[in-house]
């Protein structure tokens, strides 16, 4: 049985307090649902001295229409009578949607407004792992999911016997591509490409304050230093724009259809007016060290209808930027071919 290493658990009541704890303590790590952090700690991929838990942060799981309300700093609670008269969690006159980063994947996947307006996100969240883990795992945690590799995601015993890799021991060469100057571990978050395709932004908070950033900007093409967030940064809110006129979906390939990380994933979103594409975004995951937005794929669709030739051009653009390596399940050729097929299928689905 794999055991957790010793650590101190801190449970702040606010995001601001959590950010200060992260900034002030060396060796501190953030944990939300813990569905990825705790297994990695058991395998000694992480050995933090302190875990800063977000489980008790007030309002972190709120999902509501896109006003300027901050889920991490909730309004005063309305009376029972007032809540009974209001539509649950919504004010229908407002556009967009704001999702607290502490919302579980189950809550995101099953929320009626997410399912209605942002199906790519609902599908992606609903395809993560198993129901039990989706009940604990959070959308913020999924966005910050560690990169994966067959040489990294093993027990300490296995890694000691077989040999370490660059991700845990920087003085060791990459076991996938020994001549590579960087780690090639791959991004595996399902919600990231969906949110990119939907044009979402993130509210990030640290001890100095808050800022709003594009989803794509928090990732680096580096299997080790894969998040471009500062020490003490916490993803607080996912901000989704108005979905009027948009259609979206997400498709993934995985070894086991009931649960598993993607070995290729495509999210697509198009905005139509009288059948003509006025805007489009396509994003991919599991074929690089970060999820990627593919601008050329969107450009191939804008200005015309979702005809076969436009879809093929967009799929070719996706195929061109995909760079799978031999470090997860499936062969390089299989995953490279699959990413094009998934792009075609996703866009044909949106055409209907």
mmCIF file of C-alpha atoms in Angstrom:
data_model
loop_
_atom_site.group_PDB
_atom_site.id
_atom_site.type_symbol
_atom_site.label_atom_id
_atom_site.label_comp_id
_atom_site.label_asym_id
_atom_site.label_seq_id
_atom_site.Cartn_x
_atom_site.Cartn_y
_atom_site.Cartn_z
ATOM 1 C CA UNK A 1 0.000 0.000 0.000
ATOM 2 C CA UNK A 2 1.305 3.427 -0.932
ATOM 3 C CA UNK A 3 1.228 5.895 1.964
ATOM 4 C CA UNK A 4 1.145 9.658 1.960
ATOM 5 C CA UNK A 5 4.293 11.412 3.182
ATOM 6 C CA UNK A 6 4.028 13.606 6.261
ATOM 7 C CA UNK A 7 2.721 17.128 5.672
ATOM 8 C CA UNK A 8 0.985 19.974 7.446
ATOM 9 C CA UNK A 9 -2.572 20.737 6.320
ATOM 10 C CA UNK A 10 -3.797 24.339 6.419
ATOM 11 C CA UNK A 11 -7.444 25.210 5.751
ATOM 12 C CA UNK A 12 -7.886 28.954 5.121
ATOM 13 C CA UNK A 13 -11.368 30.459 4.948
ATOM 14 C CA UNK A 14 -10.656 32.819 2.035
ATOM 15 C CA UNK A 15 -8.697 32.941 -1.202
ATOM 16 C CA UNK A 16 -6.697 35.926 0.080
ATOM 17 C CA UNK A 17 -5.609 33.966 3.150
ATOM 18 C CA UNK A 18 -4.699 30.940 1.014
ATOM 19 C CA UNK A 19 -2.634 33.110 -1.342
ATOM 20 C CA UNK A 20 -0.680 34.588 1.567
ATOM 21 C CA UNK A 21 0.027 31.125 2.966
ATOM 22 C CA UNK A 22 1.316 29.923 -0.388
ATOM 23 C CA UNK A 23 3.527 32.973 -0.800
ATOM 24 C CA UNK A 24 4.957 32.823 2.734
ATOM 25 C CA UNK A 25 5.709 29.110 3.057
ATOM 26 C CA UNK A 26 8.451 27.319 1.172
ATOM 27 C CA UNK A 27 7.407 23.887 -0.026
ATOM 28 C CA UNK A 28 3.686 24.703 0.170
ATOM 29 C CA UNK A 29 1.285 23.318 -2.418
ATOM 30 C CA UNK A 30 -2.333 24.085 -3.171
ATOM 31 C CA UNK A 31 -4.955 21.331 -3.006
ATOM 32 C CA UNK A 32 -8.647 21.461 -3.882
ATOM 33 C CA UNK A 33 -10.317 18.082 -4.466
ATOM 34 C CA UNK A 34 -6.984 16.283 -4.259
ATOM 35 C CA UNK A 35 -7.834 13.646 -6.859
ATOM 36 C CA UNK A 36 -4.493 14.148 -8.623
ATOM 37 C CA UNK A 37 -2.372 15.665 -5.852
ATOM 38 C CA UNK A 38 -2.778 12.865 -3.315
ATOM 39 C CA UNK A 39 -1.985 9.968 -5.700
ATOM 40 C CA UNK A 40 1.071 11.872 -6.904
ATOM 41 C CA UNK A 41 2.174 12.397 -3.312
ATOM 42 C CA UNK A 42 1.796 8.680 -2.649
ATOM 43 C CA UNK A 43 4.081 7.983 -5.612
ATOM 44 C CA UNK A 44 6.469 10.667 -4.303
ATOM 45 C CA UNK A 45 6.114 12.724 -7.437
ATOM 46 C CA UNK A 46 5.257 15.549 -5.013
ATOM 47 C CA UNK A 47 6.648 15.877 -1.506
ATOM 48 C CA UNK A 48 5.212 19.172 -0.179
ATOM 49 C CA UNK A 49 5.815 20.018 3.459
ATOM 50 C CA UNK A 50 2.524 21.970 3.583
ATOM 51 C CA UNK A 51 -0.787 21.596 1.797
ATOM 52 C CA UNK A 52 -3.036 24.652 1.598
ATOM 53 C CA UNK A 53 -6.583 23.351 1.157
ATOM 54 C CA UNK A 54 -9.339 25.317 -0.580
ATOM 55 C CA UNK A 55 -12.128 23.097 0.724
ATOM 56 C CA UNK A 56 -13.305 25.668 3.285
ATOM 57 C CA UNK A 57 -13.074 28.776 1.117
ATOM 58 C CA UNK A 58 -16.492 30.427 1.195
ATOM 59 C CA UNK A 59 -18.375 30.593 -2.107
ATOM 60 C CA UNK A 60 -15.694 28.837 -4.131
ATOM 61 C CA UNK A 61 -18.207 26.483 -5.782
ATOM 62 C CA UNK A 62 -20.757 29.077 -6.934
ATOM 63 C CA UNK A 63 -22.040 29.001 -10.512
ATOM 64 C CA UNK A 64 -24.082 31.974 -11.678
ATOM 65 C CA UNK A 65 -24.734 34.348 -14.544
ATOM 66 C CA UNK A 66 -21.969 36.664 -15.652
ATOM 67 C CA UNK A 67 -22.280 39.785 -13.512
ATOM 68 C CA UNK A 68 -19.335 41.043 -11.494
ATOM 69 C CA UNK A 69 -20.088 38.973 -8.433
ATOM 70 C CA UNK A 70 -17.046 37.073 -7.164
ATOM 71 C CA UNK A 71 -17.801 33.499 -6.013
ATOM 72 C CA UNK A 72 -14.942 33.594 -3.541
ATOM 73 C CA UNK A 73 -16.466 36.665 -1.818
ATOM 74 C CA UNK A 74 -20.205 35.872 -1.679
ATOM 75 C CA UNK A 75 -22.986 38.368 -1.153
ATOM 76 C CA UNK A 76 -25.020 38.249 2.060
ATOM 77 C CA UNK A 77 -27.341 35.267 2.060
ATOM 78 C CA UNK A 78 -30.900 36.076 0.967
ATOM 79 C CA UNK A 79 -33.928 35.063 2.990
ATOM 80 C CA UNK A 80 -35.562 31.695 2.403
ATOM 81 C CA UNK A 81 -38.589 33.417 0.870
ATOM 82 C CA UNK A 82 -36.461 35.480 -1.505
ATOM 83 C CA UNK A 83 -34.481 32.444 -2.596
ATOM 84 C CA UNK A 84 -37.659 30.478 -3.208
ATOM 85 C CA UNK A 85 -38.973 33.199 -5.534
ATOM 86 C CA UNK A 86 -35.738 33.483 -7.527
ATOM 87 C CA UNK A 87 -34.526 31.142 -10.279
ATOM 88 C CA UNK A 88 -31.842 28.835 -8.791
ATOM 89 C CA UNK A 89 -28.317 30.258 -9.135
ATOM 90 C CA UNK A 90 -29.281 32.554 -12.037
ATOM 91 C CA UNK A 91 -30.506 35.953 -13.050
ATOM 92 C CA UNK A 92 -31.692 35.423 -16.614
ATOM 93 C CA UNK A 93 -31.216 39.062 -17.635
ATOM 94 C CA UNK A 94 -27.442 38.695 -17.363
ATOM 95 C CA UNK A 95 -25.133 37.328 -20.069
ATOM 96 C CA UNK A 96 -22.256 34.912 -19.743
ATOM 97 C CA UNK A 97 -21.516 32.659 -16.793
ATOM 98 C CA UNK A 98 -19.090 32.692 -13.875
ATOM 99 C CA UNK A 99 -17.960 29.406 -12.371
ATOM 100 C CA UNK A 100 -16.087 29.244 -9.085
ATOM 101 C CA UNK A 101 -12.872 27.272 -9.519
ATOM 102 C CA UNK A 102 -13.907 25.134 -6.548
ATOM 103 C CA UNK A 103 -17.012 23.848 -8.346
ATOM 104 C CA UNK A 104 -16.722 20.102 -8.776
ATOM 105 C CA UNK A 105 -16.594 18.578 -12.222
ATOM 106 C CA UNK A 106 -19.921 16.900 -11.510
ATOM 107 C CA UNK A 107 -21.489 20.254 -10.652
ATOM 108 C CA UNK A 108 -20.129 21.821 -13.832
ATOM 109 C CA UNK A 109 -21.127 18.906 -16.076
ATOM 110 C CA UNK A 110 -24.660 18.737 -14.709
ATOM 111 C CA UNK A 111 -25.445 22.444 -14.343
ATOM 112 C CA UNK A 112 -28.384 23.309 -16.630
ATOM 113 C CA UNK A 113 -26.886 26.596 -17.880
ATOM 114 C CA UNK A 114 -23.527 24.984 -18.664
ATOM 115 C CA UNK A 115 -25.258 22.163 -20.540
ATOM 116 C CA UNK A 116 -27.490 24.579 -22.452
ATOM 117 C CA UNK A 117 -25.026 27.347 -23.320
ATOM 118 C CA UNK A 118 -21.569 25.744 -23.119
ATOM 119 C CA UNK A 119 -21.939 22.072 -24.082
ATOM 120 C CA UNK A 120 -18.208 21.668 -24.809
ATOM 121 C CA UNK A 121 -17.451 22.375 -21.157
ATOM 122 C CA UNK A 122 -20.275 20.157 -19.885
ATOM 123 C CA UNK A 123 -19.048 17.290 -22.076
ATOM 124 C CA UNK A 124 -15.387 17.772 -21.125
ATOM 125 C CA UNK A 125 -16.113 17.926 -17.397
ATOM 126 C CA UNK A 126 -18.353 14.865 -17.667
ATOM 127 C CA UNK A 127 -15.645 12.832 -19.395
ATOM 128 C CA UNK A 128 -13.001 13.321 -16.708
ATOM 129 C CA UNK A 129 -12.172 10.081 -14.896
ATOM 130 C CA UNK A 130 -14.942 8.353 -12.895
ATOM 131 C CA UNK A 131 -18.106 9.642 -11.165
ATOM 132 C CA UNK A 132 -16.473 9.305 -7.758
ATOM 133 C CA UNK A 133 -13.494 11.442 -8.775
ATOM 134 C CA UNK A 134 -15.675 13.980 -10.596
ATOM 135 C CA UNK A 135 -17.606 14.380 -7.343
ATOM 136 C CA UNK A 136 -14.368 15.532 -5.670
ATOM 137 C CA UNK A 137 -12.248 16.983 -8.461
ATOM 138 C CA UNK A 138 -12.713 20.682 -9.255
ATOM 139 C CA UNK A 139 -12.637 22.673 -12.463
ATOM 140 C CA UNK A 140 -9.733 24.747 -11.102
ATOM 141 C CA UNK A 141 -7.829 21.609 -10.206
ATOM 142 C CA UNK A 142 -8.393 20.161 -13.658
ATOM 143 C CA UNK A 143 -7.056 23.333 -15.270
ATOM 144 C CA UNK A 144 -3.905 23.025 -13.151
ATOM 145 C CA UNK A 145 -3.541 19.271 -13.765
ATOM 146 C CA UNK A 146 0.052 18.083 -13.849
ATOM 147 C CA UNK A 147 1.521 16.907 -17.152
ATOM 148 C CA UNK A 148 1.791 13.161 -17.668
ATOM 149 C CA UNK A 149 4.368 10.721 -19.005
ATOM 150 C CA UNK A 150 4.871 6.951 -18.881
ATOM 151 C CA UNK A 151 8.248 7.550 -17.230
ATOM 152 C CA UNK A 152 6.876 9.951 -14.630
ATOM 153 C CA UNK A 153 3.518 8.554 -13.526
ATOM 154 C CA UNK A 154 4.925 5.524 -11.763
ATOM 155 C CA UNK A 155 5.581 4.539 -8.163
ATOM 156 C CA UNK A 156 8.819 5.532 -6.495
ATOM 157 C CA UNK A 157 9.825 1.850 -6.447
ATOM 158 C CA UNK A 158 9.350 1.588 -10.226
ATOM 159 C CA UNK A 159 11.224 4.821 -10.907
ATOM 160 C CA UNK A 160 14.059 3.822 -8.604
ATOM 161 C CA UNK A 161 14.435 0.469 -10.355
ATOM 162 C CA UNK A 162 13.927 1.596 -13.945
ATOM 163 C CA UNK A 163 15.608 4.973 -13.693
ATOM 164 C CA UNK A 164 14.475 8.512 -12.993
ATOM 165 C CA UNK A 165 13.505 11.064 -15.598
ATOM 166 C CA UNK A 166 14.056 14.776 -16.167
ATOM 167 C CA UNK A 167 10.747 15.763 -14.553
ATOM 168 C CA UNK A 168 11.781 14.605 -11.072
ATOM 169 C CA UNK A 169 15.563 14.762 -11.513
ATOM 170 C CA UNK A 170 16.666 17.694 -13.727
ATOM 171 C CA UNK A 171 20.158 16.256 -14.072
ATOM 172 C CA UNK A 172 18.759 13.207 -15.916
ATOM 173 C CA UNK A 173 18.005 13.292 -19.644
ATOM 174 C CA UNK A 174 14.478 12.982 -20.975
ATOM 175 C CA UNK A 175 13.751 9.260 -21.260
ATOM 176 C CA UNK A 176 11.407 9.807 -24.197
ATOM 177 C CA UNK A 177 13.803 11.927 -26.285
ATOM 178 C CA UNK A 178 17.303 11.880 -24.717
ATOM 179 C CA UNK A 179 18.491 14.782 -26.876
ATOM 180 C CA UNK A 180 15.589 17.041 -25.874
ATOM 181 C CA UNK A 181 16.586 20.085 -23.796
ATOM 182 C CA UNK A 182 13.186 20.094 -22.068
ATOM 183 C CA UNK A 183 10.697 17.667 -20.542
ATOM 184 C CA UNK A 184 8.116 16.404 -23.041
ATOM 185 C CA UNK A 185 5.407 15.288 -20.599
ATOM 186 C CA UNK A 186 1.971 15.986 -22.047
ATOM 187 C CA UNK A 187 -0.995 18.097 -20.980
ATOM 188 C CA UNK A 188 -4.068 16.010 -20.160
ATOM 189 C CA UNK A 189 -6.696 18.418 -18.818
ATOM 190 C CA UNK A 190 -10.047 17.972 -20.567
ATOM 191 C CA UNK A 191 -11.610 21.259 -19.494
ATOM 192 C CA UNK A 192 -8.721 23.436 -20.724
ATOM 193 C CA UNK A 193 -9.297 23.047 -24.494
ATOM 194 C CA UNK A 194 -13.052 23.334 -23.983
ATOM 195 C CA UNK A 195 -12.640 26.641 -22.156
ATOM 196 C CA UNK A 196 -10.187 27.893 -24.778
ATOM 197 C CA UNK A 197 -12.639 27.121 -27.559
ATOM 198 C CA UNK A 198 -15.383 28.894 -25.620
ATOM 199 C CA UNK A 199 -13.289 32.044 -25.206
ATOM 200 C CA UNK A 200 -13.207 31.803 -21.411
ATOM 201 C CA UNK A 201 -11.016 33.888 -19.133
ATOM 202 C CA UNK A 202 -9.767 33.215 -15.613
ATOM 203 C CA UNK A 203 -9.715 35.381 -12.517
ATOM 204 C CA UNK A 204 -6.432 34.726 -10.726
ATOM 205 C CA UNK A 205 -5.714 36.023 -7.232
ATOM 206 C CA UNK A 206 -2.530 36.285 -5.175
ATOM 207 C CA UNK A 207 -1.387 38.235 -2.132
ATOM 208 C CA UNK A 208 -1.054 41.417 -4.273
ATOM 209 C CA UNK A 209 -4.564 41.290 -5.738
ATOM 210 C CA UNK A 210 -6.539 39.934 -8.687
ATOM 211 C CA UNK A 211 -6.130 39.901 -12.430
ATOM 212 C CA UNK A 212 -8.006 38.399 -15.371
ATOM 213 C CA UNK A 213 -6.157 36.324 -17.976
ATOM 214 C CA UNK A 214 -6.848 34.158 -21.023
ATOM 215 C CA UNK A 215 -6.953 30.444 -20.331
ATOM 216 C CA UNK A 216 -4.168 29.755 -22.846
ATOM 217 C CA UNK A 217 -1.831 32.226 -21.105
ATOM 218 C CA UNK A 218 -1.480 30.100 -17.949
ATOM 219 C CA UNK A 219 0.310 27.281 -19.816
ATOM 220 C CA UNK A 220 3.889 26.805 -21.011
ATOM 221 C CA UNK A 221 5.293 24.358 -23.552
ATOM 222 C CA UNK A 222 7.346 22.702 -20.820
ATOM 223 C CA UNK A 223 6.504 19.393 -19.170
ATOM 224 C CA UNK A 224 8.104 20.429 -15.874
ATOM 225 C CA UNK A 225 7.300 24.129 -15.536
ATOM 226 C CA UNK A 226 3.979 23.762 -17.314
ATOM 227 C CA UNK A 227 2.010 26.511 -15.542
ATOM 228 C CA UNK A 228 2.851 30.174 -16.184
ATOM 229 C CA UNK A 229 1.445 31.195 -12.803
ATOM 230 C CA UNK A 230 3.403 32.959 -10.088
ATOM 231 C CA UNK A 231 4.038 31.524 -6.636
ATOM 232 C CA UNK A 232 0.907 32.199 -4.606
ATOM 233 C CA UNK A 233 -1.396 32.501 -7.638
ATOM 234 C CA UNK A 234 -4.788 30.828 -7.248
ATOM 235 C CA UNK A 235 -7.371 30.331 -10.003
ATOM 236 C CA UNK A 236 -10.540 31.766 -8.456
ATOM 237 C CA UNK A 237 -13.166 32.025 -11.202
ATOM 238 C CA UNK A 238 -13.814 30.844 -14.740
ATOM 239 C CA UNK A 239 -15.494 33.639 -16.714
ATOM 240 C CA UNK A 240 -17.453 32.490 -19.760
ATOM 241 C CA UNK A 241 -18.653 35.057 -22.337
ATOM 242 C CA UNK A 242 -22.120 35.361 -23.813
ATOM 243 C CA UNK A 243 -22.915 32.168 -25.723
ATOM 244 C CA UNK A 244 -25.554 33.624 -28.079
ATOM 245 C CA UNK A 245 -25.166 32.120 -31.550
ATOM 246 C CA UNK A 246 -22.424 29.688 -30.512
ATOM 247 C CA UNK A 247 -22.350 25.919 -30.846
ATOM 248 C CA UNK A 248 -19.626 23.836 -29.194
ATOM 249 C CA UNK A 249 -18.527 20.288 -28.469
ATOM 250 C CA UNK A 250 -15.597 18.237 -27.176
ATOM 251 C CA UNK A 251 -14.327 14.835 -28.319
ATOM 252 C CA UNK A 252 -11.545 12.720 -26.841
ATOM 253 C CA UNK A 253 -9.772 9.431 -27.430
ATOM 254 C CA UNK A 254 -8.796 7.387 -24.378
ATOM 255 C CA UNK A 255 -7.825 3.801 -23.696
ATOM 256 C CA UNK A 256 -10.806 2.956 -21.511
ATOM 257 C CA UNK A 257 -14.069 4.588 -22.517
ATOM 258 C CA UNK A 258 -15.472 4.498 -18.967
ATOM 259 C CA UNK A 259 -12.581 6.543 -17.552
ATOM 260 C CA UNK A 260 -9.094 7.658 -18.492
ATOM 261 C CA UNK A 261 -6.944 10.607 -19.416
ATOM 262 C CA UNK A 262 -7.151 11.703 -23.065
ATOM 263 C CA UNK A 263 -4.486 10.590 -25.492
ATOM 264 C CA UNK A 264 -6.021 13.017 -28.005
ATOM 265 C CA UNK A 265 -8.735 15.624 -27.449
ATOM 266 C CA UNK A 266 -10.403 18.326 -29.565
ATOM 267 C CA UNK A 267 -12.776 21.108 -28.540
ATOM 268 C CA UNK A 268 -14.540 23.150 -31.210
ATOM 269 C CA UNK A 269 -16.849 26.154 -31.064
ATOM 270 C CA UNK A 270 -18.435 28.072 -33.934
ATOM 271 C CA UNK A 271 -20.736 31.087 -34.054
ATOM 272 C CA UNK A 272 -23.247 31.060 -36.868
ATOM 273 C CA UNK A 273 -25.408 33.752 -38.463
ATOM 274 C CA UNK A 274 -27.782 32.544 -41.166
ATOM 275 C CA UNK A 275 -25.651 29.437 -41.566
ATOM 276 C CA UNK A 276 -22.407 31.387 -42.080
ATOM 277 C CA UNK A 277 -19.541 31.021 -39.605
ATOM 278 C CA UNK A 278 -18.759 34.441 -38.149
ATOM 279 C CA UNK A 279 -16.280 33.220 -35.544
ATOM 280 C CA UNK A 280 -14.673 29.889 -34.697
ATOM 281 C CA UNK A 281 -12.169 28.404 -32.272
ATOM 282 C CA UNK A 282 -10.576 24.955 -32.163
ATOM 283 C CA UNK A 283 -8.351 23.770 -29.320
ATOM 284 C CA UNK A 284 -6.530 20.485 -28.715
ATOM 285 C CA UNK A 285 -5.017 18.605 -25.802
ATOM 286 C CA UNK A 286 -2.858 15.550 -25.046
ATOM 287 C CA UNK A 287 -0.587 16.051 -28.077
ATOM 288 C CA UNK A 288 1.767 18.638 -26.575
ATOM 289 C CA UNK A 289 3.021 19.810 -23.198
ATOM 290 C CA UNK A 290 0.213 22.373 -23.102
ATOM 291 C CA UNK A 291 -3.311 22.587 -24.507
ATOM 292 C CA UNK A 292 -3.235 24.548 -27.737
ATOM 293 C CA UNK A 293 -5.608 26.939 -29.447
ATOM 294 C CA UNK A 294 -5.260 26.506 -33.224
ATOM 295 C CA UNK A 295 -5.915 29.920 -34.850
ATOM 296 C CA UNK A 296 -5.493 28.597 -38.405
ATOM 297 C CA UNK A 297 -8.282 26.088 -37.838
ATOM 298 C CA UNK A 298 -10.681 28.831 -36.816
ATOM 299 C CA UNK A 299 -9.581 31.032 -39.704
ATOM 300 C CA UNK A 300 -10.305 28.230 -42.187
ATOM 301 C CA UNK A 301 -13.954 28.255 -41.114
ATOM 302 C CA UNK A 302 -14.785 31.951 -40.783
ATOM 303 C CA UNK A 303 -16.702 33.564 -43.627
ATOM 304 C CA UNK A 304 -18.204 30.410 -45.064
ATOM 305 C CA UNK A 305 -20.517 27.575 -44.192
ATOM 306 C CA UNK A 306 -19.527 24.380 -42.412
ATOM 307 C CA UNK A 307 -18.977 22.557 -45.695
ATOM 308 C CA UNK A 308 -16.723 19.544 -46.072
ATOM 309 C CA UNK A 309 -13.860 21.475 -47.680
ATOM 310 C CA UNK A 310 -13.766 24.059 -44.869
ATOM 311 C CA UNK A 311 -13.904 21.336 -42.247
ATOM 312 C CA UNK A 312 -11.081 19.466 -43.974
ATOM 313 C CA UNK A 313 -8.949 22.625 -44.051
ATOM 314 C CA UNK A 314 -9.540 23.208 -40.337
ATOM 315 C CA UNK A 315 -8.698 19.577 -39.560
ATOM 316 C CA UNK A 316 -5.485 19.881 -41.588
ATOM 317 C CA UNK A 317 -4.491 22.909 -39.499
ATOM 318 C CA UNK A 318 -5.076 20.919 -36.310
ATOM 319 C CA UNK A 319 -3.074 17.971 -37.674
ATOM 320 C CA UNK A 320 -0.183 20.285 -38.570
ATOM 321 C CA UNK A 321 0.356 21.674 -35.061
ATOM 322 C CA UNK A 322 -0.129 18.396 -33.158
ATOM 323 C CA UNK A 323 3.198 17.057 -31.842
ATOM 324 C CA UNK A 324 2.489 13.827 -29.938
ATOM 325 C CA UNK A 325 5.433 11.992 -28.420
ATOM 326 C CA UNK A 326 5.883 8.365 -27.398
ATOM 327 C CA UNK A 327 5.174 8.988 -23.712
ATOM 328 C CA UNK A 328 1.520 8.023 -23.249
ATOM 329 C CA UNK A 329 -0.730 5.234 -24.504
ATOM 330 C CA UNK A 330 -1.136 4.876 -28.244
ATOM 331 C CA UNK A 331 1.487 5.344 -30.926
ATOM 332 C CA UNK A 332 2.649 8.688 -32.250
ATOM 333 C CA UNK A 333 1.108 7.971 -35.655
ATOM 334 C CA UNK A 334 -2.203 6.897 -34.133
ATOM 335 C CA UNK A 335 -2.565 10.019 -32.018
ATOM 336 C CA UNK A 336 -1.449 12.298 -34.854
ATOM 337 C CA UNK A 337 -4.051 10.781 -37.178
ATOM 338 C CA UNK A 338 -6.732 10.737 -34.499
ATOM 339 C CA UNK A 339 -6.465 14.456 -33.751
ATOM 340 C CA UNK A 340 -7.443 15.230 -37.350
ATOM 341 C CA UNK A 341 -10.313 12.733 -37.270
ATOM 342 C CA UNK A 342 -11.631 14.174 -34.001
ATOM 343 C CA UNK A 343 -11.497 17.703 -35.424
ATOM 344 C CA UNK A 344 -13.508 16.628 -38.471
ATOM 345 C CA UNK A 345 -16.067 14.798 -36.354
ATOM 346 C CA UNK A 346 -16.459 17.695 -33.938
ATOM 347 C CA UNK A 347 -17.078 20.220 -36.700
ATOM 348 C CA UNK A 348 -19.492 17.942 -38.539
ATOM 349 C CA UNK A 349 -21.365 17.522 -35.288
ATOM 350 C CA UNK A 350 -21.658 21.306 -34.987
ATOM 351 C CA UNK A 351 -22.887 21.533 -38.577
ATOM 352 C CA UNK A 352 -25.964 19.568 -37.557
#
